[in-house]
mmCIF file of C-alpha atoms in Angstrom:
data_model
loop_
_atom_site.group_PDB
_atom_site.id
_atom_site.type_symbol
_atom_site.label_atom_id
_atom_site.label_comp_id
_atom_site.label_asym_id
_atom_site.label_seq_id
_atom_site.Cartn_x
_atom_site.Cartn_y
_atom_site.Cartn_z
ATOM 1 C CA UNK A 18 127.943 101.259 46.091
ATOM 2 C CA UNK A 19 125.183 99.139 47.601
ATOM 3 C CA UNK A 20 125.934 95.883 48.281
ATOM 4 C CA UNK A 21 124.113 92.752 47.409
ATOM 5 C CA UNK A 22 121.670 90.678 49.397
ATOM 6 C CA UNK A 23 124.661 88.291 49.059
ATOM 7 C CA UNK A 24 127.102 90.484 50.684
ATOM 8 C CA UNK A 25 124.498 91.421 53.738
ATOM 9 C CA UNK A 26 123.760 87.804 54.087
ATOM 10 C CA UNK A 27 127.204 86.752 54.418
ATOM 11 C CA UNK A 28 127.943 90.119 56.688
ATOM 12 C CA UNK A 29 124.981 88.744 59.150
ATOM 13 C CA UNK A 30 126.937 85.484 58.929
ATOM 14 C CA UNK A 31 130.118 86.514 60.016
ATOM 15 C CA UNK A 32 128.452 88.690 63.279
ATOM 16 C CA UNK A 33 127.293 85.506 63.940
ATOM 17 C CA UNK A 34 130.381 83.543 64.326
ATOM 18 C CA UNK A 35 133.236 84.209 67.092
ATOM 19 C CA UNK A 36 135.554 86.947 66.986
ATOM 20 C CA UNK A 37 139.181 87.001 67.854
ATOM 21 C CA UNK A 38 139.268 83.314 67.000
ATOM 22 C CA UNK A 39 141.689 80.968 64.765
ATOM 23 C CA UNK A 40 139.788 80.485 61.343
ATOM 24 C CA UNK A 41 140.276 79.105 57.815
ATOM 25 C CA UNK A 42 138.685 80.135 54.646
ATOM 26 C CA UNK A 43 138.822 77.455 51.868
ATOM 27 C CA UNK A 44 137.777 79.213 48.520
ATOM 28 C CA UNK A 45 139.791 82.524 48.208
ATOM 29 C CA UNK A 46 139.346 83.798 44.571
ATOM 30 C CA UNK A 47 139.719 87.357 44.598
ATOM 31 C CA UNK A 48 140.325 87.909 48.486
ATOM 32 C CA UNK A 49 137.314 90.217 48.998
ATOM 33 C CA UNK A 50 135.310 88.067 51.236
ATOM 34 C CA UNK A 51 138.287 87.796 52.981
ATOM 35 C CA UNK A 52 138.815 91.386 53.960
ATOM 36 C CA UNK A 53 135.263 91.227 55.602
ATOM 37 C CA UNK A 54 136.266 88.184 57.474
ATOM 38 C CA UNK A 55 138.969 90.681 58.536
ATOM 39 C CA UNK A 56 137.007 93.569 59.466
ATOM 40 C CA UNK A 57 133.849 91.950 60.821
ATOM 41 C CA UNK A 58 135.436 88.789 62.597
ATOM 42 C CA UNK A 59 139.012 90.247 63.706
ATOM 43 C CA UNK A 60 140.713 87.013 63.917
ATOM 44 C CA UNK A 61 143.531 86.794 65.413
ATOM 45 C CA UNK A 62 144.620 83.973 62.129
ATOM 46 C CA UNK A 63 143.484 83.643 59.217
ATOM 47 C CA UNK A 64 144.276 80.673 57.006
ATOM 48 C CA UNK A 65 143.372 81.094 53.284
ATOM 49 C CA UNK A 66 143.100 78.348 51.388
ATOM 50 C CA UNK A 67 142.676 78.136 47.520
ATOM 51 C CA UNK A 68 144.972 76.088 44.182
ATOM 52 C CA UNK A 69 144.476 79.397 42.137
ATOM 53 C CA UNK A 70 143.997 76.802 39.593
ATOM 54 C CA UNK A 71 142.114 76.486 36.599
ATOM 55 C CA UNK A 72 140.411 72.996 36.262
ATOM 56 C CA UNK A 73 138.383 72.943 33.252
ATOM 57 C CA UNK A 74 136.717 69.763 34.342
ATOM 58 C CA UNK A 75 134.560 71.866 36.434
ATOM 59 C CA UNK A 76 133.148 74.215 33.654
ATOM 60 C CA UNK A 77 130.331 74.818 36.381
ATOM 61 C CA UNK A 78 132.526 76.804 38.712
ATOM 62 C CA UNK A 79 134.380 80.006 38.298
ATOM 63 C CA UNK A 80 137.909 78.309 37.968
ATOM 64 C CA UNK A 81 136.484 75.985 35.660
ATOM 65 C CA UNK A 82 135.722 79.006 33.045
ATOM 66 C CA UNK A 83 137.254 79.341 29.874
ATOM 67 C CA UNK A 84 137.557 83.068 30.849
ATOM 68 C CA UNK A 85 139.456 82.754 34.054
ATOM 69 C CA UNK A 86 142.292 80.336 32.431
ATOM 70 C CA UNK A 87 144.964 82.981 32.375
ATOM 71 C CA UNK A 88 143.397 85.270 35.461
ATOM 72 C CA UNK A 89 144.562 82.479 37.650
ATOM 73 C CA UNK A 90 148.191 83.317 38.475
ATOM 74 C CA UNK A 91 147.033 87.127 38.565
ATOM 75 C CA UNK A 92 144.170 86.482 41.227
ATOM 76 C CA UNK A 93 146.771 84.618 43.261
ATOM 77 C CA UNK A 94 149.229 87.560 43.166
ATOM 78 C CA UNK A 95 146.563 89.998 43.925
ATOM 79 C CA UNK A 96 145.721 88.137 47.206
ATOM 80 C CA UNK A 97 149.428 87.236 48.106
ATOM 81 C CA UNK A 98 149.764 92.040 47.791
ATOM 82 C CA UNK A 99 146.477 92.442 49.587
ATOM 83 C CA UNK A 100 147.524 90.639 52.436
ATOM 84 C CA UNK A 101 151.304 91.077 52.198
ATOM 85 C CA UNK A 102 151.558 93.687 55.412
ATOM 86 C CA UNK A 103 148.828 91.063 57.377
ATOM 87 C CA UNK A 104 150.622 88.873 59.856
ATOM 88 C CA UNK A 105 147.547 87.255 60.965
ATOM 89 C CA UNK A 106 147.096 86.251 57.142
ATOM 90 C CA UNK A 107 148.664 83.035 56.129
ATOM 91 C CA UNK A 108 148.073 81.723 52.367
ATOM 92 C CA UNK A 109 147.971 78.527 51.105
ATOM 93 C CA UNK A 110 148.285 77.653 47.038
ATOM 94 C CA UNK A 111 146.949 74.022 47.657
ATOM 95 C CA UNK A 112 143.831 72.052 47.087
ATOM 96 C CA UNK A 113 142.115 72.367 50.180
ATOM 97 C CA UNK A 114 142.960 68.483 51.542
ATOM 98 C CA UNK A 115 146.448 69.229 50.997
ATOM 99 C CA UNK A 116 146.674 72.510 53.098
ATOM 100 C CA UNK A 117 143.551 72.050 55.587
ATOM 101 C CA UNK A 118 145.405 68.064 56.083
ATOM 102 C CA UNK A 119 148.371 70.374 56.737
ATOM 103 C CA UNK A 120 147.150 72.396 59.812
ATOM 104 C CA UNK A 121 147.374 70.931 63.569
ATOM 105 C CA UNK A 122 143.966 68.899 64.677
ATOM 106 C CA UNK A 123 141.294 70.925 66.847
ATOM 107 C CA UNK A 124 143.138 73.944 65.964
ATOM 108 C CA UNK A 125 140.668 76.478 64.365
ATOM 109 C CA UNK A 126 137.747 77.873 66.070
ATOM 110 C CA UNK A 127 135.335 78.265 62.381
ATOM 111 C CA UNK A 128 135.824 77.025 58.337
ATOM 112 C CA UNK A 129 134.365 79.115 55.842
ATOM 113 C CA UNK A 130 133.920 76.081 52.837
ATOM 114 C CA UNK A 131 133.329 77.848 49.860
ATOM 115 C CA UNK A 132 135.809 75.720 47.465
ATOM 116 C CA UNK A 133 135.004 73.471 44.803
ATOM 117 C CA UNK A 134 131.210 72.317 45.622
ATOM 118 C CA UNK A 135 131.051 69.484 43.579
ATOM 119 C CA UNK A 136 130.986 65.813 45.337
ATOM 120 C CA UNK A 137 133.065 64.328 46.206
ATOM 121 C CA UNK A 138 134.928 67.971 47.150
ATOM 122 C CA UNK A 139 132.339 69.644 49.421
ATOM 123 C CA UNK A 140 132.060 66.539 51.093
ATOM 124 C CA UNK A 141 135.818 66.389 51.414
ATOM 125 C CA UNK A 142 135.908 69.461 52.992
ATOM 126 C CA UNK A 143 133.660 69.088 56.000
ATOM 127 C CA UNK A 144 134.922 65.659 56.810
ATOM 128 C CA UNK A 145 138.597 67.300 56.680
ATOM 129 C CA UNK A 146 137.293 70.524 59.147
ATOM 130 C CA UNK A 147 135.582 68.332 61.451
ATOM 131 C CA UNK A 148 139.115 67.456 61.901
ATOM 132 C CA UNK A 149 140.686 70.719 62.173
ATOM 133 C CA UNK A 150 137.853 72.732 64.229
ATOM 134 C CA UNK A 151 137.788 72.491 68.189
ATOM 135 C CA UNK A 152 135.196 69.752 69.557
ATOM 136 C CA UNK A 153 132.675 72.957 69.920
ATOM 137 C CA UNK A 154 133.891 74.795 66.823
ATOM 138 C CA UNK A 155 131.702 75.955 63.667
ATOM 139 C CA UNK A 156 131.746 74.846 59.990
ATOM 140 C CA UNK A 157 129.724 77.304 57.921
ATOM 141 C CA UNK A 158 129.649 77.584 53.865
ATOM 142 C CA UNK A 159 128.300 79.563 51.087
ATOM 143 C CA UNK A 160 125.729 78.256 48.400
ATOM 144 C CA UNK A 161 123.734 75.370 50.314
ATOM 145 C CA UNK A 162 121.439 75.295 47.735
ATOM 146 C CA UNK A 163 124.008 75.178 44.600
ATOM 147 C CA UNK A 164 122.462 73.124 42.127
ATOM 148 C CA UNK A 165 124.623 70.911 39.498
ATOM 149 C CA UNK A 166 123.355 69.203 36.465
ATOM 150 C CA UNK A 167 124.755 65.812 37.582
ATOM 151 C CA UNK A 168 124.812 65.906 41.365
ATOM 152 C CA UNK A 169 121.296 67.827 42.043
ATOM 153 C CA UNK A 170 122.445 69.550 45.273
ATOM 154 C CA UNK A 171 125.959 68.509 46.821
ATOM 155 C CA UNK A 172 126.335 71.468 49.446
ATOM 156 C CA UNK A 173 123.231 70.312 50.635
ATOM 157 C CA UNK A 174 123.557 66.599 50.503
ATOM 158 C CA UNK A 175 126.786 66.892 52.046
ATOM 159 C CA UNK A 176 125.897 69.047 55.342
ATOM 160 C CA UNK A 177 122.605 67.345 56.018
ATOM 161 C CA UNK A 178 125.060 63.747 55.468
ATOM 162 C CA UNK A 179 126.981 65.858 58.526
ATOM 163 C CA UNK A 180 123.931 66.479 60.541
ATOM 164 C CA UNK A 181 122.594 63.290 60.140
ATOM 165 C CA UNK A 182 126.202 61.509 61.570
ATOM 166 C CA UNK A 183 126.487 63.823 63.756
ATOM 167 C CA UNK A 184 122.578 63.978 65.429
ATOM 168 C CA UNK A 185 121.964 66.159 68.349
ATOM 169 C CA UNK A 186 125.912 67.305 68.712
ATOM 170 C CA UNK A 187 125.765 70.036 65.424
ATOM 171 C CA UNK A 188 122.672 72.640 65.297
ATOM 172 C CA UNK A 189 122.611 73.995 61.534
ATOM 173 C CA UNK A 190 121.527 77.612 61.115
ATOM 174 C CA UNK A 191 120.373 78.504 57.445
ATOM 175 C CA UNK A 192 120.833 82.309 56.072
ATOM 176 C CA UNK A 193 119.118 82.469 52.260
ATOM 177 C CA UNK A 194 122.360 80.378 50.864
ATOM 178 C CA UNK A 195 124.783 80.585 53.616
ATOM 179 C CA UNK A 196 124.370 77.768 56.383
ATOM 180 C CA UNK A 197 126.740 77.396 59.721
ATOM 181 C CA UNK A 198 127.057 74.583 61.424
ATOM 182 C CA UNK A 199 127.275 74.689 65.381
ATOM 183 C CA UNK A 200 129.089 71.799 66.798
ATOM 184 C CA UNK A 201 128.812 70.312 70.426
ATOM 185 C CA UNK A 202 130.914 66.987 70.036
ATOM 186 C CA UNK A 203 132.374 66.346 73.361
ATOM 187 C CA UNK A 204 136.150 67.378 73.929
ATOM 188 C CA UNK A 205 138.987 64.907 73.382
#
């Protein structure tokens, strides 16, 4: 089967960001982007990070779908067999503050933020991996350019917010929808 521009934009991602390294992904679902991280990135831990929760408040996201109400518990136990025989995998049925707030400070090398991207949640996200990525670590996403009715784009708004606090110590590489963040903060 031939895969998307989607999937070869987020493979070109991936070869872009370390290998062997200590990484997060917030945003499960299904667990397939997941097995790329896996093949393409060979970390040596991965932390994924999802509820598996339906929240019908956000009727403009996947686990905000009528349709995925009862698929829920079943996506979570697909992921949990996937990555059963994985010891590098480690899974986390939490919002993502919960479980990223949860992990030691300048411990990951990269976050993958591809969670809830409403605001305040996106927004959330990146403030809590700033705290969990090493001083010269990455924070990289899917969708920059997800539009909602209310918030216009809050992917967006929320990484350039990033770049603008953070000036000339985070570079920000765009690919189509998926962006990466390059930090150079100085160490602690």
């Amino acid at each position: 089967m031939e895969m998307t521009k989607r999937e070869k934009v987020r493979r070109k991602l991936l070869a872009a960001l370390p290998k062997g390294a200590r990484v997060a992904e917030v945003g499960v679902w299904e667990g397939a982007f997941s097995e790329v991280i896996l093949e393409i990135c060979a970390p040596t831990e991965l932390h994924l990070i999802d509820p598996w929760l339906y929240q019908p408040e956000f009727g403009n996201t996947g686990f905000g779908r009528k349709k995925n109400e009862e698929l829920m518990e079943v996506k979570y136990q697909d992921v949990v067999a996937k990555f059963k025989d994985d010891a590098r995998v480690k899974i986390h049925r939490a919002m993502s503050d919960a479980a990223l707030a949860a992990l030691p400070d300048a411990s990951l090398d990269w976050v993958y933020l591809d969670g809830n991207h409403n605001a305040p949640f996106i927004d959330n996200d990146i403030a809590m991996s700033l705290k969990k990525v090493k001083h010269d670590g990455i924070i990289a996403g899917d969708d920059f350019n997800w539009m909602s009715d209310a918030q216009g784009a809050p992917v967006k708004t929320a990484v350039e917010k990033m770049l603008a606090e953070l000036g000339d110590q985070a570079k920000l590489t765009l690919m189509a929808n998926q962006w990466m963040v390059k930090l150079d903060r100085p160490a602690a």
